[in-house]
Short mmCIF file of C-alpha atoms in Angstrom, two decimals:
data_model
loop_
_atom_site.label_atom_id
_atom_site.label_comp_id
_atom_site.label_asym_id
_atom_site.label_seq_id
_atom_site.Cartn_x
_atom_site.Cartn_y
_atom_site.Cartn_z
CA MET A 1 -0.03 0.00 0.06
CA GLN A 2 1.34 3.50 -0.74
CA ALA A 3 1.66 5.66 2.89
CA PHE A 4 0.22 8.79 3.33
CA PRO A 5 2.66 11.94 2.13
CA TYR A 6 2.80 12.71 5.64
CA SER A 7 4.19 11.59 8.93
CA THR A 8 2.89 7.98 10.23
CA THR A 9 3.48 9.27 13.83
CA ALA A 10 0.88 9.85 16.51
CA THR A 11 0.13 13.53 15.16
CA PRO A 12 0.50 13.52 11.54
CA SER A 13 1.38 16.64 9.67
CA ALA A 14 2.98 17.47 6.54
CA VAL A 15 6.75 16.94 6.90
CA VAL A 16 8.89 19.82 6.19
CA VAL A 17 12.41 18.91 4.81
CA PRO A 18 15.02 21.61 5.11
CA PRO A 19 16.14 23.15 1.44
CA SER A 20 19.57 21.61 1.84
CA LEU A 21 18.48 18.10 2.40
CA THR A 22 15.49 18.13 -0.17
CA LEU A 23 15.76 15.63 -2.66
CA PRO A 24 13.12 16.37 -5.47
CA VAL A 25 13.99 12.98 -6.94
CA ILE A 26 13.11 11.01 -4.29
CA GLU A 27 9.63 13.01 -3.31
CA SER A 28 8.76 12.47 -7.31
CA SER A 29 10.05 9.41 -8.31
CA PHE A 30 10.24 7.11 -5.18
CA PRO A 31 6.59 7.01 -3.80
CA ARG A 32 6.58 5.73 -0.45
CA GLN A 33 5.15 2.49 0.33
CA LEU A 34 3.83 1.25 3.89
CA HIS A 35 3.32 -2.37 4.93
CA PRO A 36 -0.41 -2.59 6.13
CA TYR A 37 0.80 -4.75 9.16
CA TRP A 38 2.54 -1.21 10.16
CA PRO A 39 0.18 -0.33 12.92
CA ARG A 40 0.29 -3.90 14.85
CA LEU A 41 4.08 -3.81 14.27
CA GLN A 42 4.56 -0.50 15.94
CA GLU A 43 2.57 -1.72 18.85
CA LYS A 44 4.33 -5.28 19.18
CA THR A 45 7.87 -3.77 18.85
CA ARG A 46 7.25 -1.53 21.44
CA LEU A 47 5.98 -4.39 23.65
CA TRP A 48 9.13 -6.26 22.62
CA LEU A 49 11.33 -3.25 23.97
CA LEU A 50 9.81 -3.08 27.28
CA ASP A 51 9.99 -7.05 27.49
CA LYS A 52 13.58 -7.38 26.71
CA ARG A 53 14.15 -4.03 28.80
CA LEU A 54 16.06 -2.58 25.97
CA MET A 55 14.64 1.04 27.12
CA PRO A 56 12.92 1.96 30.32
CA ALA A 57 9.36 2.09 30.42
CA ASP A 58 9.35 5.86 30.77
CA LYS A 59 11.46 6.10 27.68
CA VAL A 60 9.22 3.54 25.67
CA ARG A 61 6.07 5.29 26.46
CA GLU A 62 7.38 8.87 25.80
CA TYR A 63 9.69 8.13 22.77
CA ALA A 64 9.33 4.92 21.09
CA ASP A 65 6.71 5.45 18.61
CA GLY A 66 8.01 8.93 17.69
CA LEU A 67 11.50 7.52 16.75
CA CYS A 68 9.70 5.80 13.86
CA TYR A 69 12.04 2.64 13.96
CA THR A 70 9.10 0.49 12.92
CA ASP A 71 8.19 2.93 10.00
CA LEU A 72 11.36 2.68 8.67
CA MET A 73 11.27 -1.16 8.07
CA ALA A 74 7.59 -1.25 7.22
CA GLY A 75 8.36 1.14 4.49
CA TYR A 76 11.23 -1.20 3.36
CA TYR A 77 10.20 -4.79 3.25
CA THR A 78 6.86 -4.43 1.96
CA SER A 79 6.33 -7.65 0.62
CA ALA A 80 7.30 -9.62 3.73
CA PRO A 81 5.20 -12.10 5.41
CA GLU A 82 4.13 -10.38 8.99
CA GLU A 83 5.95 -12.84 10.87
CA VAL A 84 9.12 -12.13 9.05
CA LEU A 85 8.81 -8.23 8.99
CA GLN A 86 7.85 -8.45 12.96
CA ALA A 87 11.32 -10.20 13.77
CA ILE A 88 13.22 -7.55 11.37
CA ALA A 89 11.64 -4.86 12.90
CA ASP A 90 12.32 -6.05 16.61
CA TYR A 91 16.25 -6.76 15.55
CA SER A 92 16.09 -3.19 13.76
CA ALA A 93 14.78 -1.40 17.10
CA TRP A 94 17.59 -3.58 18.95
CA PHE A 95 20.33 -2.14 16.35
CA PHE A 96 19.47 1.30 17.27
CA VAL A 97 19.67 0.51 20.90
CA TRP A 98 23.02 -1.08 20.53
CA ASP A 99 24.09 2.05 18.20
CA ASP A 100 23.20 4.03 21.25
CA ARG A 101 24.85 1.90 23.90
CA HIS A 102 28.16 2.15 21.74
CA ASP A 103 27.99 5.84 21.42
CA ARG A 104 27.40 6.33 25.26
CA ASP A 105 30.33 3.74 26.14
CA ILE A 106 32.45 6.05 23.97
CA VAL A 107 31.18 9.23 25.45
CA HIS A 108 31.77 7.95 28.94
CA GLY A 109 34.90 6.27 28.49
CA ARG A 110 33.53 2.71 29.11
CA ALA A 111 36.46 0.79 27.27
CA GLY A 112 36.13 -2.27 29.49
CA ASP A 113 32.14 -2.46 29.04
CA TRP A 114 32.27 -1.98 25.25
CA ARG A 115 34.94 -5.06 25.11
CA ARG A 116 32.69 -7.23 27.36
CA LEU A 117 29.77 -6.29 25.03
CA ARG A 118 31.77 -6.85 21.92
CA TYR A 119 32.69 -10.42 23.10
CA ARG A 120 29.49 -11.30 24.27
CA LEU A 121 27.71 -10.26 20.77
CA HIS A 122 29.87 -12.33 19.05
CA THR A 123 29.33 -15.58 21.10
CA ALA A 124 25.48 -14.99 21.16
CA LEU A 125 25.43 -14.43 17.33
CA ASP A 126 26.83 -18.05 17.12
CA ALA A 127 24.84 -19.56 20.01
CA PRO A 128 21.71 -17.35 20.22
CA ARG A 129 19.93 -19.73 22.11
CA HIS A 130 22.31 -20.05 24.94
CA HIS A 131 22.08 -16.20 25.45
CA LEU A 132 18.38 -15.43 25.93
CA HIS A 133 18.50 -15.09 29.46
CA HIS A 134 21.60 -13.17 29.58
CA PRO A 135 21.35 -10.30 32.39
CA ASP A 136 22.61 -7.68 29.88
CA PRO A 137 19.43 -6.84 28.06
CA VAL A 138 21.45 -5.91 25.15
CA VAL A 139 22.66 -9.51 24.74
CA ALA A 140 19.59 -10.99 25.54
CA GLY A 141 17.60 -9.17 22.90
CA PHE A 142 20.20 -9.71 20.19
CA ALA A 143 19.88 -13.37 21.00
CA ASP A 144 16.03 -13.29 20.77
CA SER A 145 15.96 -11.53 17.35
CA VAL A 146 18.90 -13.45 15.61
CA LEU A 147 17.44 -16.64 16.94
CA ARG A 148 14.14 -15.74 15.05
CA LEU A 149 15.64 -14.47 12.22
CA TYR A 150 17.50 -17.80 11.92
CA GLY A 151 14.28 -19.41 11.58
CA PHE A 152 13.14 -18.56 8.23
CA LEU A 153 15.73 -19.73 5.66
CA SER A 154 18.40 -22.64 5.71
CA SER A 155 21.63 -23.18 7.93
CA THR A 156 23.38 -21.29 4.97
CA TRP A 157 21.52 -18.51 4.93
CA ASN A 158 22.19 -18.32 8.81
CA GLN A 159 25.83 -18.71 8.50
CA ARG A 160 26.01 -15.90 5.93
CA PHE A 161 23.90 -13.79 8.09
CA ALA A 162 26.37 -14.24 10.73
CA ARG A 163 29.53 -14.21 9.05
CA HIS A 164 28.37 -10.53 7.94
CA PHE A 165 27.30 -9.33 11.23
CA HIS A 166 30.76 -10.98 12.86
CA ALA A 167 32.04 -8.25 10.57
CA VAL A 168 29.91 -5.33 11.64
CA ILE A 169 30.61 -5.92 15.23
CA GLU A 170 34.55 -5.65 14.58
CA ALA A 171 33.75 -2.46 12.31
CA TYR A 172 31.95 -0.83 15.43
CA ASP A 173 35.41 -1.93 17.47
CA ARG A 174 37.16 0.12 14.97
CA GLU A 175 34.81 2.97 15.32
CA PHE A 176 35.10 2.76 18.96
CA ARG A 177 38.67 2.98 18.78
CA ASN A 178 39.10 6.06 16.01
CA ARG A 179 36.66 8.02 18.16
CA THR A 180 38.42 7.35 21.69
CA GLU A 181 41.80 8.40 19.97
CA GLY A 182 40.05 11.06 17.76
CA TYR A 183 41.38 9.36 14.65
CA ILE A 184 39.54 10.53 11.49
CA PRO A 185 40.02 8.04 8.89
CA GLY A 186 40.74 8.84 5.06
CA VAL A 187 37.76 9.18 2.52
CA GLU A 188 38.16 5.50 1.08
CA GLU A 189 39.03 3.92 4.53
CA TYR A 190 36.05 5.65 5.85
CA LEU A 191 33.95 4.55 2.89
CA ALA A 192 34.93 0.94 3.54
CA LEU A 193 34.36 1.12 7.21
CA ARG A 194 30.83 2.99 6.43
CA ARG A 195 29.68 -0.20 4.41
CA LEU A 196 30.45 -2.40 7.81
CA THR A 197 28.90 -0.04 10.20
CA PHE A 198 25.89 0.73 8.36
CA ALA A 199 25.54 -2.96 7.84
CA HIS A 200 24.81 -2.73 4.05
CA TRP A 201 24.99 -6.50 3.61
CA ILE A 202 22.71 -7.22 6.58
CA TRP A 203 20.13 -5.22 5.35
CA THR A 204 20.55 -6.97 1.82
CA ASP A 205 20.40 -10.22 3.36
CA LEU A 206 17.08 -9.61 5.00
CA LEU A 207 15.70 -9.19 1.57
CA GLU A 208 15.64 -12.66 1.35
CA PRO A 209 13.55 -13.80 3.87
CA SER A 210 11.03 -11.05 3.31
CA ALA A 211 10.50 -12.53 -0.69
CA GLY A 212 10.50 -16.12 0.97
CA CYS A 213 13.38 -17.43 -0.91
CA GLU A 214 17.03 -17.80 -0.53
CA LEU A 215 18.92 -16.44 -3.45
CA PRO A 216 21.70 -18.51 -4.98
CA ASP A 217 24.97 -17.48 -5.39
CA ARG A 218 24.59 -16.66 -9.10
CA VAL A 219 21.80 -14.20 -8.43
CA ARG A 220 23.30 -12.60 -5.57
CA LYS A 221 26.53 -12.01 -7.19
CA ASN A 222 24.91 -10.84 -10.73
CA PRO A 223 26.25 -7.69 -11.37
CA ALA A 224 23.20 -5.70 -11.89
CA TYR A 225 21.80 -7.07 -8.84
CA ARG A 226 24.73 -6.74 -6.47
CA ARG A 227 25.09 -3.13 -7.62
CA ALA A 228 21.60 -2.38 -7.07
CA ALA A 229 21.70 -3.64 -3.55
CA LEU A 230 24.90 -1.37 -2.76
CA LEU A 231 23.67 1.83 -4.02
CA SER A 232 20.34 1.51 -2.03
CA GLN A 233 22.34 1.09 1.05
CA GLU A 234 25.36 3.91 0.12
CA PHE A 235 22.47 6.24 -0.50
CA ALA A 236 21.20 5.33 2.91
CA ALA A 237 24.47 5.89 4.68
CA TRP A 238 25.49 9.11 2.74
CA TYR A 239 22.22 10.60 3.38
CA ASN A 240 22.72 9.93 6.95
CA ASP A 241 25.95 11.61 6.92
CA LEU A 242 24.60 14.59 4.98
CA CYS A 243 21.51 14.97 7.61
CA SER A 244 24.07 14.24 10.60
CA LEU A 245 27.14 16.50 9.63
CA PRO A 246 26.25 19.70 11.40
CA LYS A 247 25.27 17.77 14.82
CA GLU A 248 28.51 15.77 14.51
CA ILE A 249 31.09 18.80 13.83
CA ALA A 250 29.50 20.13 16.85
CA GLY A 251 30.12 17.33 18.97
CA ASP A 252 33.83 16.97 17.70
CA GLU A 253 32.61 13.62 15.85
CA VAL A 254 35.25 11.90 13.67
CA HIS A 255 33.11 9.35 11.62
CA ASN A 256 31.20 11.09 8.89
CA LEU A 257 31.95 11.37 5.10
CA GLY A 258 31.74 14.99 5.36
CA ILE A 259 34.53 15.09 8.32
CA SER A 260 36.82 13.00 6.30
CA LEU A 261 36.18 15.22 3.39
CA ILE A 262 37.19 18.32 5.21
CA THR A 263 40.05 16.78 6.90
CA HIS A 264 41.55 14.92 4.23
CA ALA A 265 40.42 16.35 1.26
CA GLY A 266 41.17 20.13 2.50
CA LEU A 267 37.14 21.22 1.84
CA THR A 268 35.34 23.43 3.65
CA LEU A 269 32.15 22.52 5.35
CA GLU A 270 29.86 24.32 2.45
CA GLN A 271 32.04 22.05 -0.27
CA ALA A 272 31.92 18.94 2.26
CA VAL A 273 28.21 19.27 1.87
CA ASP A 274 27.98 20.06 -1.58
CA GLU A 275 30.41 17.04 -2.20
CA VAL A 276 28.34 14.46 0.08
CA ARG A 277 24.99 15.96 -1.74
CA ARG A 278 26.63 15.02 -5.14
CA ARG A 279 27.35 11.93 -4.34
CA VAL A 280 23.93 11.02 -2.95
CA GLU A 281 22.47 12.33 -6.09
CA GLU A 282 24.87 10.06 -8.14
CA CYS A 283 23.52 7.20 -6.16
CA ILE A 284 19.99 7.94 -7.14
CA GLY A 285 20.53 8.40 -10.65
CA GLU A 286 22.94 5.33 -11.13
CA PHE A 287 20.47 3.23 -9.25
CA LEU A 288 17.56 4.22 -11.51
CA GLU A 289 19.61 2.85 -14.29
CA VAL A 290 21.15 -0.63 -12.93
CA GLU A 291 17.48 -0.91 -11.44
CA GLN A 292 16.05 -1.89 -15.03
CA LYS A 293 19.14 -4.07 -15.61
CA ALA A 294 18.36 -5.97 -12.44
CA LEU A 295 14.25 -6.06 -13.44
CA VAL A 296 15.46 -7.65 -16.84
CA PHE A 297 18.05 -10.14 -15.12
CA ALA A 298 14.84 -10.93 -12.69
CA ARG A 299 12.61 -11.58 -15.80
CA GLU A 300 15.20 -13.86 -17.74
CA LEU A 301 15.41 -15.88 -14.44
CA ASP A 302 11.78 -17.52 -15.56
CA ASP A 303 12.54 -20.26 -17.79
CA GLY A 304 9.02 -21.63 -17.63
CA THR A 305 9.61 -24.04 -14.57
CA VAL A 306 7.69 -23.55 -11.32
CA GLY A 307 11.05 -22.77 -9.59
CA GLY A 308 12.24 -20.50 -12.16
CA LYS A 309 8.95 -18.54 -12.14
CA GLU A 310 9.47 -18.26 -8.24
CA LEU A 311 13.00 -17.24 -8.07
CA SER A 312 12.17 -14.44 -10.66
CA ALA A 313 9.32 -13.26 -8.55
CA ALA A 314 11.55 -13.32 -5.50
CA VAL A 315 14.55 -11.06 -7.39
CA GLU A 316 11.60 -8.79 -8.56
CA SER A 317 10.62 -8.48 -4.91
CA CYS A 318 13.90 -7.96 -3.68
CA VAL A 319 14.71 -5.52 -6.22
CA GLY A 320 11.29 -3.45 -5.59
CA SER A 321 12.53 -3.48 -1.90
CA MET A 322 15.94 -1.91 -2.67
CA ARG A 323 13.74 1.03 -4.38
CA ASN A 324 11.59 1.42 -1.23
CA TRP A 325 14.78 1.95 0.81
CA PHE A 326 15.34 5.20 -0.90
CA SER A 327 12.06 6.68 0.26
CA SER A 328 11.99 5.21 3.56
CA VAL A 329 15.38 6.41 4.81
CA TYR A 330 14.66 9.65 3.29
CA TRP A 331 11.34 10.40 5.21
CA PHE A 332 12.90 8.48 8.11
CA HIS A 333 15.49 11.23 8.46
CA HIS A 334 12.67 13.93 8.66
CA GLU A 335 10.45 12.31 10.89
CA SER A 336 12.29 10.56 13.50
CA GLY A 337 12.89 12.10 16.70
CA ARG A 338 16.26 10.38 16.57
CA TYR A 339 17.37 13.56 14.47
CA MET A 340 15.37 16.31 15.97
CA VAL A 341 18.51 17.43 17.75
CA ASP A 342 17.17 21.10 18.10
CA SER A 343 14.61 19.86 20.51
CA TRP A 344 16.76 18.09 22.83
CA ASP A 345 17.71 19.90 26.17
CA ASP A 346 20.88 18.76 26.11
CA ARG A 347 22.55 18.43 22.20
CA SER A 348 24.79 16.09 23.29
CA THR A 349 22.58 13.53 25.20
CA PRO A 350 19.67 12.03 23.02
CA PRO A 351 16.49 11.69 25.55
CA TYR A 352 15.63 8.35 24.76
CA VAL A 353 19.08 6.75 25.78
CA THR A 354 19.95 5.93 29.22
CA ASN A 355 23.89 6.66 30.20
CA GLU A 356 24.39 3.54 32.35
CA ALA A 357 26.20 0.54 30.82
CA ALA A 358 23.57 -2.15 31.75
CA GLY A 359 24.30 -5.36 32.52
CA GLU A 360 27.68 -4.47 34.24
CA LYS A 361 26.57 -3.81 37.56
#
């Protein structure tokens, strides 16, 4: 279903996008979609956050819906079965909570806490059933969401997902060290690291259970399919950097494409903003070209057999979800309370986070 052209939050109103962040091609050529399960999804993810103690009850009550985490996923995996979308949405909400925990551990210099959490996430990823009752809610919540995701496809898909997320955990560790040491990575180094901290291949992996089909290597590695998947994720990561650049410069951050361009390419702030925007717009333009090639590839997979027809439909569904990611990410950045830094009492401390390191008492 196509979403309303305004917010899905409790107080719907027309969304105003700042001129510097407006992308007319997204607004005109990427109509918003929203899974019809979304209202229940929002409710059940809110309850899951409470049940897993990932956010205090008062913060869930005040902030969870306005953070729009379920909107982001319901606007992406629009063809997913309800059970799959629910598992993905809960996992996504966990990911944001983990990202906030990582940030607070850096801000408060909790290197030991982060080191222990990193180790526990690695072990929970390989044996989630054994960590469902871990005292640290971030570990237990991760185990619960991963175990559910592992139930949709084969052990081969599970192993690929685990391999990709082990790399994400290690990338978060590299970011931890970079930020605590004040190290600003060069542009190419940053881009490679960003593909991991943004979990490009995790969100791409999740296209498959959403389409109800584990894709063979020859499909996933097809140049048009793989390029379309990468471009959709690069857009999301770089648009996030574009939206976050002013507040991250104000907070002495080191991880942002704009900051790497200022430091290592000698650009001014204005030039860096223009360059990030140029890259974002190039992503969109190239995606529109490669999307057509990926759809032709999908149609060619239909060889007249039942299996060929199913595989063709699954690939077409995955490419459609890649397209959805552009509009979902775009509007999320202008609706989620996660980015409304000007409304916070303390611009350095998001009001929806806690500063304690859970599980370390």
